[in-house]
Every structure is written in C-alpha cells, then in structure tokens.
Amino acid sequence: MASSHTVLMRLVASAYSIAQKAGTIVRCVIAEGDLDIVQKTSATDLQTKADRLVQMSICSSLARKFPKLTIIGEEDLPPGEVDQELIEDGQWEEILKQPCPSQYQAIKEEDLVVWVDPLDGTKEYTEGLLDNVTVLIGIAYEGKAIAGIINQPYYNYQNNEKEKHRNDAKAGPDAVLGRTIWGVLGLGAFGFQLKEAPAGKHIITTTRSHSNKLVNDCISAMNPDTVLRVGGAGNKIIQLIEGKASAYVFASAGCKKWDTCAPEVILHAVGGKLTDIHGNALKYNKEVKHMNSAGVLAALRNYEYYASHVPESVKSALIP
C-alpha cells in the first residue's frame, strides 16, 4: 500500500506527523517547568531538555521508517536507546493525496539528506518569547533543499492567553495552539495564508541575539523603514511569507544548514528567494560544512533590491 506512494511524499507525510509530535514535546517541557539548560559555545548558544528530546524523537522516528536516509541534527547527542514514547510512526494522509512532482518521483531513500533543527530559537524559548520558536525538518536532494516542514509549537499563543483570561473554559477553535507548515518544490507550500509586505516598504527582519557591526552595516545600506529583531530563522521566513517583513538579512556566519533548509523550501515554493549574502545558492549535500559562513539574504519579492544594496565591505568580510 505505502509503496504506491513515492519515497519523497511518504517522507514528507511522516515528517509532518513527527513535527506535530515535536511541537507537543516542546510544550510539555515548558509545562513541566524544568528546561535543564546547557550552555554550548556561548551565553547565546543554548541547549534545553526540549532540544535534546525533540532531536531524539525526530531522528529516531525517521530512521526507523527510512533506514537509508542521511539525517543531520543540530544537537551532538550520544547514541543510545530512545524511549518508545518519543517515537512517532504516523503519517499525514492529506500529503499522500498530493502528486509528487515528476522530477522527484524516482528519488531513492539513500539519495536524500534530512537537516533537523529540533528547536530553532532556543534562547527565545528560555526567555519565554515562545512565538519565536519553530521545529525545522528540511529535506535535500543533490545538494538542493526540495521539501520542508516547519512546526510552530506556540502559534496562536497570544490568542490562547487572551482566551484563558476571558474564560476558564477550553479555548475555542480559533485559538488552537500550534500549526505545521509544509512545502515541496514544484508542488507548493501549505498550512498558512500567503501575504506580501506593504509595497514600497523595506521592513527588514534580522537576528535578535547574534548582531554585530557587519549585520548592522548591511541593514543600514538597505535604507530600512523598520528593523525587526526576532529569534529563529524559521520564524523570520514565516514573517516574510505572512507579510510582516520584506527581507531577512543576516550578514554574519552564525546560522547553520539545519536553520535554513526547511524555511528555504517554503519561501522558494511561493516564489521567494534565499541565498548567502553574495547571492549564491546554499548547498545541502551531506558532506557540506554545516555553517552558512557567508550569511543569509532572503526576500519574498524584490530580492534584487536587497542583493544590490549589500555593501562590498560586507561581501569581502564574509567568505563563502
């Protein structure tokens, strides 16, 4: 039965269900009250219990169903037995009803690389800025990001809080907590309402906790009307597709392949563009270095405007 569907669509359908479970785990860790925070390389580079549990859940669930996949996760975790409660073996049937784009129909499991960021926006998570947080599962083929799943565990968080204050009864259907966005190149992106930023406005979204002179010089050169400083690469791309920002600019080497793989697919599937600061496409082969050392530049529309305003001094400082 399942074999009548292509490997790619079965993987996306499974990853959707796995991402939904991941969102539940993220919320449970907060609810239990012990984040068990570990500092990795710096005070802004943190890992929580949620990062660890979600990575175990995603990687183990995928590996059980697709043993020939290459899976690269952000967290460096020792191998070991994974609690059965963390395993998700469901798949979202709605995705299996969609046609697989013809160029991906013959893909084999072993040809795919999955990039996993179990909790994008960890620092914001620890500070209670929960609407910044996403779970990212990106799927790459021949070095190109071709499918992606983004779970927002706290989507509708503010509505839920308002609902609770207004009424102790269960929140209404308009305030369902969490959502999952997914996309496949050549098919489209789903789970949100596409909206463009106001025409003629340069609203730039950028890093909240990893800013520096290069980042700020690059943004200034683009003559922004507004600068939004928020956490998480997934969150920033969602701002682009929902019309809250017109460009995502990060002229620094801080972000990694697992930050950009899934969000890039969603943006590209609706006609946007994401590159490094030089305009080069990012590569996602399993052998590639994990750091996006030449930064990130992304826009839903008018990408060329932002690309043309990157100062030469910024380009020369960021080597691909």
Short mmCIF file of C-alpha atoms in Angstrom, two decimals:
data_model
loop_
_atom_site.label_atom_id
_atom_site.label_comp_id
_atom_site.label_asym_id
_atom_site.label_seq_id
_atom_site.Cartn_x
_atom_site.Cartn_y
_atom_site.Cartn_z
CA MET A 1 0.00 0.00 0.00
CA ALA A 2 2.50 2.62 1.14
CA SER A 3 4.80 1.60 -1.69
CA SER A 4 2.32 3.06 -4.19
CA HIS A 5 3.48 6.48 -2.97
CA THR A 6 6.90 7.91 -3.80
CA VAL A 7 9.67 7.91 -1.22
CA LEU A 8 9.64 11.71 -1.08
CA MET A 9 5.92 12.07 -0.38
CA ARG A 10 5.98 9.28 2.21
CA LEU A 11 8.92 11.02 3.90
CA VAL A 12 7.15 14.40 3.91
CA ALA A 13 3.92 12.84 5.23
CA SER A 14 5.86 11.12 8.02
CA ALA A 15 7.92 14.22 8.81
CA TYR A 16 4.68 16.22 9.15
CA SER A 17 3.38 13.85 11.86
CA ILE A 18 6.80 13.74 13.51
CA ALA A 19 6.94 17.56 13.56
CA GLN A 20 3.50 17.67 15.17
CA LYS A 21 4.75 15.36 17.93
CA ALA A 22 7.86 17.53 18.29
CA GLY A 23 5.66 20.56 18.93
CA THR A 24 3.85 18.65 21.67
CA ILE A 25 7.18 17.73 23.31
CA VAL A 26 8.33 21.38 23.21
CA ARG A 27 5.14 22.47 25.00
CA CYS A 28 5.34 19.62 27.55
CA VAL A 29 8.88 20.53 28.62
CA ILE A 30 7.79 24.11 29.40
CA ALA A 31 4.68 22.86 31.19
CA GLU A 32 6.79 20.57 33.38
CA GLY A 33 8.86 23.57 34.44
CA ASP A 34 12.44 22.24 34.09
CA LEU A 35 14.18 23.33 30.90
CA ASP A 36 17.53 21.82 32.04
CA ILE A 37 19.54 24.44 30.11
CA VAL A 38 23.10 23.69 28.97
CA GLN A 39 25.39 26.41 27.58
CA LYS A 40 27.13 25.15 24.42
CA THR A 41 29.66 27.54 22.87
CA SER A 42 28.47 30.84 24.38
CA ALA A 43 25.82 32.53 26.50
CA THR A 44 23.63 32.88 23.39
CA ASP A 45 24.19 29.28 22.23
CA LEU A 46 21.99 27.19 24.49
CA GLN A 47 20.53 23.71 24.58
CA THR A 48 17.49 22.67 26.61
CA LYS A 49 15.82 19.41 27.50
CA ALA A 50 13.37 20.15 24.67
CA ASP A 51 16.20 20.41 22.10
CA ARG A 52 17.50 17.01 23.18
CA LEU A 53 14.16 15.19 23.40
CA VAL A 54 12.88 16.59 20.10
CA GLN A 55 16.06 15.68 18.23
CA MET A 56 15.88 12.13 19.60
CA SER A 57 12.22 11.95 18.63
CA ILE A 58 12.68 13.25 15.08
CA CYS A 59 15.87 11.39 14.21
CA SER A 60 14.81 8.07 15.71
CA SER A 61 11.31 8.20 14.22
CA LEU A 62 12.69 8.96 10.75
CA ALA A 63 15.49 6.40 10.97
CA ARG A 64 13.05 3.61 11.89
CA LYS A 65 10.87 4.22 8.84
CA PHE A 66 13.61 5.30 6.44
CA PRO A 67 16.81 3.50 7.50
CA LYS A 68 18.81 4.57 4.43
CA LEU A 69 18.32 8.31 4.97
CA THR A 70 21.20 10.57 5.96
CA ILE A 71 19.93 12.58 8.95
CA ILE A 72 21.93 15.53 10.30
CA GLY A 73 20.68 17.11 13.53
CA GLU A 74 21.89 20.20 15.32
CA GLU A 75 22.48 18.66 18.72
CA ASP A 76 25.50 16.47 19.32
CA LEU A 77 23.90 13.66 21.26
CA PRO A 78 25.46 10.35 22.28
CA PRO A 79 23.88 7.27 20.66
CA GLY A 80 21.60 5.26 22.88
CA GLU A 81 18.19 3.76 23.36
CA VAL A 82 15.31 6.15 22.71
CA ASP A 83 12.19 5.98 24.85
CA GLN A 84 9.32 4.47 22.87
CA GLU A 85 7.15 7.44 23.94
CA LEU A 86 9.29 9.67 21.73
CA ILE A 87 8.68 7.61 18.58
CA GLU A 88 6.06 8.81 16.08
CA ASP A 89 5.21 6.35 13.30
CA GLY A 90 2.14 8.06 11.85
CA GLN A 91 1.92 9.93 8.56
CA TRP A 92 -0.37 12.71 7.45
CA GLU A 93 -2.67 11.23 4.83
CA GLU A 94 -3.51 14.62 3.27
CA ILE A 95 0.06 14.85 1.98
CA LEU A 96 -0.14 11.39 0.41
CA LYS A 97 -3.12 12.61 -1.62
CA GLN A 98 -0.89 15.19 -3.31
CA PRO A 99 1.00 14.33 -6.53
CA CYS A 100 4.76 14.04 -6.30
CA PRO A 101 6.46 16.49 -8.73
CA SER A 102 7.71 14.45 -11.69
CA GLN A 103 11.37 15.38 -11.18
CA TYR A 104 11.33 13.72 -7.74
CA GLN A 105 9.34 10.56 -8.49
CA ALA A 106 12.35 8.27 -8.90
CA ILE A 107 14.32 9.51 -5.89
CA LYS A 108 15.67 6.73 -3.66
CA GLU A 109 15.78 6.92 0.11
CA GLU A 110 19.58 6.86 0.18
CA ASP A 111 19.72 9.93 -2.10
CA LEU A 112 18.04 12.18 0.48
CA VAL A 113 19.61 14.21 3.29
CA VAL A 114 17.44 15.47 6.14
CA TRP A 115 18.55 18.52 8.15
CA VAL A 116 16.95 18.79 11.59
CA ASP A 117 16.79 21.77 13.93
CA PRO A 118 14.84 20.38 16.88
CA LEU A 119 14.21 23.80 18.41
CA ASP A 120 15.03 26.89 16.38
CA GLY A 121 15.07 29.93 18.68
CA THR A 122 16.31 28.17 21.82
CA LYS A 123 17.42 31.39 23.53
CA GLU A 124 14.00 32.91 22.98
CA TYR A 125 12.39 29.69 24.27
CA THR A 126 14.33 30.05 27.54
CA GLU A 127 13.20 33.68 27.83
CA GLY A 128 9.51 32.98 27.24
CA LEU A 129 9.37 34.50 23.74
CA LEU A 130 7.51 31.42 22.63
CA ASP A 131 6.10 32.70 19.35
CA ASN A 132 9.71 32.88 18.03
CA VAL A 133 10.18 29.12 18.36
CA THR A 134 9.99 26.61 15.48
CA VAL A 135 10.87 22.96 14.79
CA LEU A 136 12.56 22.52 11.39
CA ILE A 137 12.83 19.41 9.20
CA GLY A 138 14.43 20.11 5.80
CA ILE A 139 14.86 17.54 3.02
CA ALA A 140 17.59 17.91 0.39
CA TYR A 141 18.38 16.09 -2.86
CA GLU A 142 21.59 16.54 -4.85
CA GLY A 143 22.54 19.42 -2.57
CA LYS A 144 19.29 21.34 -3.06
CA ALA A 145 16.58 21.90 -0.45
CA ILE A 146 13.44 20.37 -2.01
CA ALA A 147 10.96 19.76 0.84
CA GLY A 148 10.47 21.27 4.26
CA ILE A 149 8.32 21.11 7.36
CA ILE A 150 8.08 23.88 9.97
CA ASN A 151 6.15 23.35 13.19
CA GLN A 152 5.30 26.37 15.32
CA PRO A 153 4.52 24.91 18.75
CA TYR A 154 3.17 28.23 20.03
CA TYR A 155 1.32 29.56 17.01
CA ASN A 156 -1.83 31.27 18.37
CA TYR A 157 -0.12 31.54 21.76
CA GLN A 158 -1.30 35.12 22.30
CA ASN A 159 -4.87 34.22 21.30
CA ASN A 160 -4.79 31.33 23.74
CA GLU A 161 -3.61 33.56 26.57
CA LYS A 162 -6.38 36.09 25.86
CA GLU A 163 -8.93 33.29 25.72
CA LYS A 164 -7.78 31.95 29.08
CA HIS A 165 -8.09 35.35 30.74
CA ARG A 166 -11.52 35.86 29.25
CA ASN A 167 -12.85 32.46 30.11
CA ASP A 168 -11.62 29.49 32.09
CA ALA A 169 -13.36 27.12 29.72
CA LYS A 170 -11.40 25.50 26.90
CA ALA A 171 -10.14 27.88 24.23
CA GLY A 172 -12.35 27.99 21.16
CA PRO A 173 -11.44 26.50 17.79
CA ASP A 174 -10.00 29.86 16.66
CA ALA A 175 -7.29 29.58 19.28
CA VAL A 176 -5.88 26.13 18.55
CA LEU A 177 -2.30 26.10 19.77
CA GLY A 178 0.43 25.26 17.25
CA ARG A 179 0.49 24.67 13.49
CA THR A 180 2.59 22.90 10.88
CA ILE A 181 3.60 24.46 7.56
CA TRP A 182 4.98 22.23 4.81
CA GLY A 183 6.11 22.51 1.23
CA VAL A 184 7.65 20.68 -1.72
CA LEU A 185 9.32 22.48 -4.62
CA GLY A 186 7.15 22.14 -7.72
CA LEU A 187 4.05 21.45 -5.63
CA GLY A 188 3.68 24.46 -3.35
CA ALA A 189 3.62 25.39 0.33
CA PHE A 190 0.69 24.79 2.66
CA GLY A 191 -0.60 25.50 6.16
CA PHE A 192 -0.57 29.32 6.12
CA GLN A 193 -2.09 32.28 4.30
CA LEU A 194 0.42 33.90 1.92
CA LYS A 195 0.57 37.67 2.33
CA GLU A 196 3.01 40.27 0.99
CA ALA A 197 4.57 43.09 2.99
CA PRO A 198 3.29 46.61 2.16
CA ALA A 199 4.50 47.69 -1.29
CA GLY A 200 7.39 50.15 -1.26
CA LYS A 201 8.25 49.46 2.39
CA HIS A 202 11.62 47.99 3.37
CA ILE A 203 10.88 46.05 6.55
CA ILE A 204 13.93 44.00 7.48
CA THR A 205 13.88 41.10 9.90
CA THR A 206 17.19 40.10 11.44
CA THR A 207 18.83 38.42 14.39
CA ARG A 208 17.84 39.31 17.92
CA SER A 209 20.75 37.79 19.82
CA HIS A 210 23.64 37.48 17.31
CA SER A 211 24.00 41.03 15.99
CA ASN A 212 27.32 42.70 15.14
CA LYS A 213 28.73 45.61 13.11
CA LEU A 214 28.60 43.70 9.81
CA VAL A 215 24.95 42.83 10.30
CA ASN A 216 24.05 46.42 11.18
CA ASP A 217 26.14 47.96 8.36
CA CYS A 218 24.43 45.68 5.83
CA ILE A 219 20.95 46.55 7.10
CA SER A 220 21.68 50.30 7.14
CA ALA A 221 22.77 50.16 3.49
CA MET A 222 19.30 48.89 2.57
CA ASN A 223 17.57 52.05 3.87
CA PRO A 224 15.07 50.17 6.03
CA ASP A 225 11.79 51.71 7.12
CA THR A 226 11.65 49.27 10.02
CA VAL A 227 14.03 46.68 11.51
CA LEU A 228 12.54 43.70 13.36
CA ARG A 229 14.92 41.85 15.68
CA VAL A 230 13.49 38.42 16.39
CA GLY A 231 14.72 34.91 17.16
CA GLY A 232 14.86 31.88 14.87
CA ALA A 233 15.47 31.51 11.12
CA GLY A 234 12.18 29.63 10.73
CA ASN A 235 10.34 32.47 12.44
CA LYS A 236 11.96 35.06 10.14
CA ILE A 237 10.94 33.22 6.97
CA ILE A 238 7.39 32.97 8.32
CA GLN A 239 7.46 36.76 8.75
CA LEU A 240 8.30 37.04 5.02
CA ILE A 241 5.50 34.75 3.83
CA GLU A 242 2.93 36.37 6.12
CA GLY A 243 3.73 39.95 5.08
CA LYS A 244 5.26 41.11 8.36
CA ALA A 245 8.70 41.69 6.79
CA SER A 246 10.04 42.21 3.27
CA ALA A 247 13.59 40.86 3.71
CA TYR A 248 15.60 38.67 6.06
CA VAL A 249 19.17 39.92 6.33
CA PHE A 250 21.89 38.20 8.33
CA ALA A 251 25.38 39.32 7.29
CA SER A 252 27.24 37.01 9.64
CA ALA A 253 28.40 33.42 9.91
CA GLY A 254 26.16 32.35 12.81
CA CYS A 255 23.45 30.31 11.15
CA LYS A 256 23.69 26.69 10.01
CA LYS A 257 22.25 24.41 7.32
CA TRP A 258 19.60 23.00 9.67
CA ASP A 259 18.39 26.60 10.26
CA THR A 260 17.81 27.32 6.58
CA CYS A 261 16.98 24.05 4.78
CA ALA A 262 13.27 23.75 5.65
CA PRO A 263 12.48 27.51 5.64
CA GLU A 264 14.20 27.96 2.27
CA VAL A 265 11.85 25.41 0.68
CA ILE A 266 8.74 27.15 1.99
CA LEU A 267 9.97 30.52 0.68
CA HIS A 268 11.08 29.15 -2.72
CA ALA A 269 7.80 27.24 -3.15
CA VAL A 270 5.87 30.55 -3.08
CA GLY A 271 8.25 32.41 -5.40
CA GLY A 272 10.70 33.92 -2.92
CA LYS A 273 14.47 33.63 -2.87
CA LEU A 274 17.06 32.73 -0.22
CA THR A 275 20.82 32.83 -0.81
CA ASP A 276 24.01 33.72 1.00
CA ILE A 277 25.00 37.40 1.15
CA HIS A 278 26.81 37.08 -2.24
CA GLY A 279 23.71 35.70 -3.98
CA ASN A 280 24.97 32.09 -4.06
CA ALA A 281 22.53 29.22 -3.52
CA LEU A 282 23.10 27.31 -0.28
CA LYS A 283 24.16 23.68 -0.67
CA TYR A 284 22.84 20.84 1.47
CA ASN A 285 24.90 17.77 0.49
CA LYS A 286 25.74 15.51 3.42
CA GLU A 287 29.46 16.38 3.11
CA VAL A 288 28.91 20.16 3.17
CA LYS A 289 30.14 22.27 6.10
CA HIS A 290 27.31 23.00 8.49
CA MET A 291 27.93 26.73 8.87
CA ASN A 292 26.36 29.19 6.42
CA SER A 293 29.62 31.12 6.57
CA ALA A 294 28.56 33.80 4.06
CA GLY A 295 25.34 34.69 5.86
CA VAL A 296 21.75 34.73 4.62
CA LEU A 297 19.74 37.07 2.41
CA ALA A 298 16.09 36.30 1.69
CA ALA A 299 13.00 38.04 0.33
CA LEU A 300 9.56 37.05 -0.88
CA ARG A 301 9.57 39.80 -3.52
CA ASN A 302 12.14 42.39 -4.74
CA TYR A 303 15.11 40.21 -3.79
CA GLU A 304 17.26 42.11 -6.31
CA TYR A 305 16.79 45.39 -4.44
CA TYR A 306 18.27 43.91 -1.26
CA ALA A 307 21.01 41.99 -3.07
CA SER A 308 22.12 45.14 -4.89
CA HIS A 309 22.41 47.06 -1.62
CA VAL A 310 24.79 44.66 0.15
CA PRO A 311 27.98 46.73 0.69
CA GLU A 312 31.23 45.45 -0.85
CA SER A 313 32.84 45.72 2.59
CA VAL A 314 30.30 43.19 3.90
CA LYS A 315 30.82 40.85 0.95
CA SER A 316 34.59 40.89 1.32
CA ALA A 317 34.30 40.10 5.04
CA LEU A 318 32.10 37.03 4.50
CA ILE A 319 33.84 34.29 2.56
CA PRO A 320 31.61 31.54 1.12
#
